GROMACS .gro file of C-alpha atoms in nm:
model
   65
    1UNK     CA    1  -0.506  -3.171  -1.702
    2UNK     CA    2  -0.706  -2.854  -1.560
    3UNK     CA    3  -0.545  -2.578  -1.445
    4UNK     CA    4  -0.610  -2.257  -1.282
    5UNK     CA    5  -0.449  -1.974  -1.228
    6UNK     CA    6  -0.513  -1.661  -0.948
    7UNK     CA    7  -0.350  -1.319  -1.016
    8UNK     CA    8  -0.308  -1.034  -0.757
    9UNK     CA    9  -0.264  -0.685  -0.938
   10UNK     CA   10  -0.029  -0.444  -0.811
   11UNK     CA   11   0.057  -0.074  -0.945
   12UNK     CA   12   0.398  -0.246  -1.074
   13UNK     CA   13   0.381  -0.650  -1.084
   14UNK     CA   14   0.173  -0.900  -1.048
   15UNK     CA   15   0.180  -1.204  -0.853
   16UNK     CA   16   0.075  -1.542  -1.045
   17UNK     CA   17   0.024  -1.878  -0.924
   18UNK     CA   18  -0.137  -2.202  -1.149
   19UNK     CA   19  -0.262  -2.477  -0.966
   20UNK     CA   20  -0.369  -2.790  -1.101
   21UNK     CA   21  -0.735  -2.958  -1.018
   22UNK     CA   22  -0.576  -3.097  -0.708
   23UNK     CA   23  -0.444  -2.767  -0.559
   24UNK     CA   24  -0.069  -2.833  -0.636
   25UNK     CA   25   0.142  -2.536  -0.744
   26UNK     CA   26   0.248  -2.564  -1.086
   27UNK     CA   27   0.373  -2.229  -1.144
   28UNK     CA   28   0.470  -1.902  -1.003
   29UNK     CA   29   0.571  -1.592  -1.130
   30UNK     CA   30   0.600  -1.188  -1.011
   31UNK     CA   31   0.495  -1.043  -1.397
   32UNK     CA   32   0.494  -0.683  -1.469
   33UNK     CA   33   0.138  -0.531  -1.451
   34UNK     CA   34   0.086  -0.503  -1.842
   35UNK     CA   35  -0.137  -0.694  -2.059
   36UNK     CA   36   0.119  -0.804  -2.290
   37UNK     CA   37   0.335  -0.931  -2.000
   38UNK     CA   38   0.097  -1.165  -1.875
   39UNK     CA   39  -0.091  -1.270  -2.260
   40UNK     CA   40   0.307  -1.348  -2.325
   41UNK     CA   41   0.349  -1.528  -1.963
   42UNK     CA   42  -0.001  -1.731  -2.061
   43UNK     CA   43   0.092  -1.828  -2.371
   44UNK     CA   44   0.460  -1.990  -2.251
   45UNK     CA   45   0.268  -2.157  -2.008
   46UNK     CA   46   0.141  -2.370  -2.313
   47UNK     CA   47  -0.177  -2.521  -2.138
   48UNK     CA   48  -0.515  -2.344  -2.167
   49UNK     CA   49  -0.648  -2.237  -1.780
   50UNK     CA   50  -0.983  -2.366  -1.662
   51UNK     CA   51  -1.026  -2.063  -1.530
   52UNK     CA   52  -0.848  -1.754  -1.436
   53UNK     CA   53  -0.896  -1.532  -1.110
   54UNK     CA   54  -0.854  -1.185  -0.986
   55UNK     CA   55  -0.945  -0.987  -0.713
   56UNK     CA   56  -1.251  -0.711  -0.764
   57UNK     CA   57  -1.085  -0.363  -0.699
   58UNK     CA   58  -1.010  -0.068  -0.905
   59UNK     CA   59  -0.651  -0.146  -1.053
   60UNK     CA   60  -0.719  -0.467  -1.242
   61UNK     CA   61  -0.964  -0.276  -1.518
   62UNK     CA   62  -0.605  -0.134  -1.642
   63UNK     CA   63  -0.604  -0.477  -1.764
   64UNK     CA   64  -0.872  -0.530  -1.955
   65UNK     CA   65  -0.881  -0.283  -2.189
   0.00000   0.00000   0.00000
């Protein structure tokens, strides 16, 4: 089954919801704003995301480094 998730990056947490390819919530979660947080959120999730989405601004590069 697809599934897709959208994050939205704040200074402290961030909010994530997954959706599947029919635009019903499969999870939630308010994750702090560190890469290992959400790699270790991802990963107990257990299913690989289609795709993963974030909104262009500033704060979100703290993430990919």
């Amino acid at each position: 089954m697809k599934q897709y998730a959208g994050i939205d990056v704040s200074l402290e947490y961030s909010s994530v919801c997954v959706v599947d390819a029919d635009g019903r919530i499969v999870r939630e979660a308010k994750i702090l704003s560190e890469p290992d947080a959400l790699i270790a959120w991802f990963g107990a999730h257990g299913a690989m995301m289609e795709r993963i989405g974030q909104p262009t601004r500033r704060m979100p590069a703290a993430l990919c480094s």
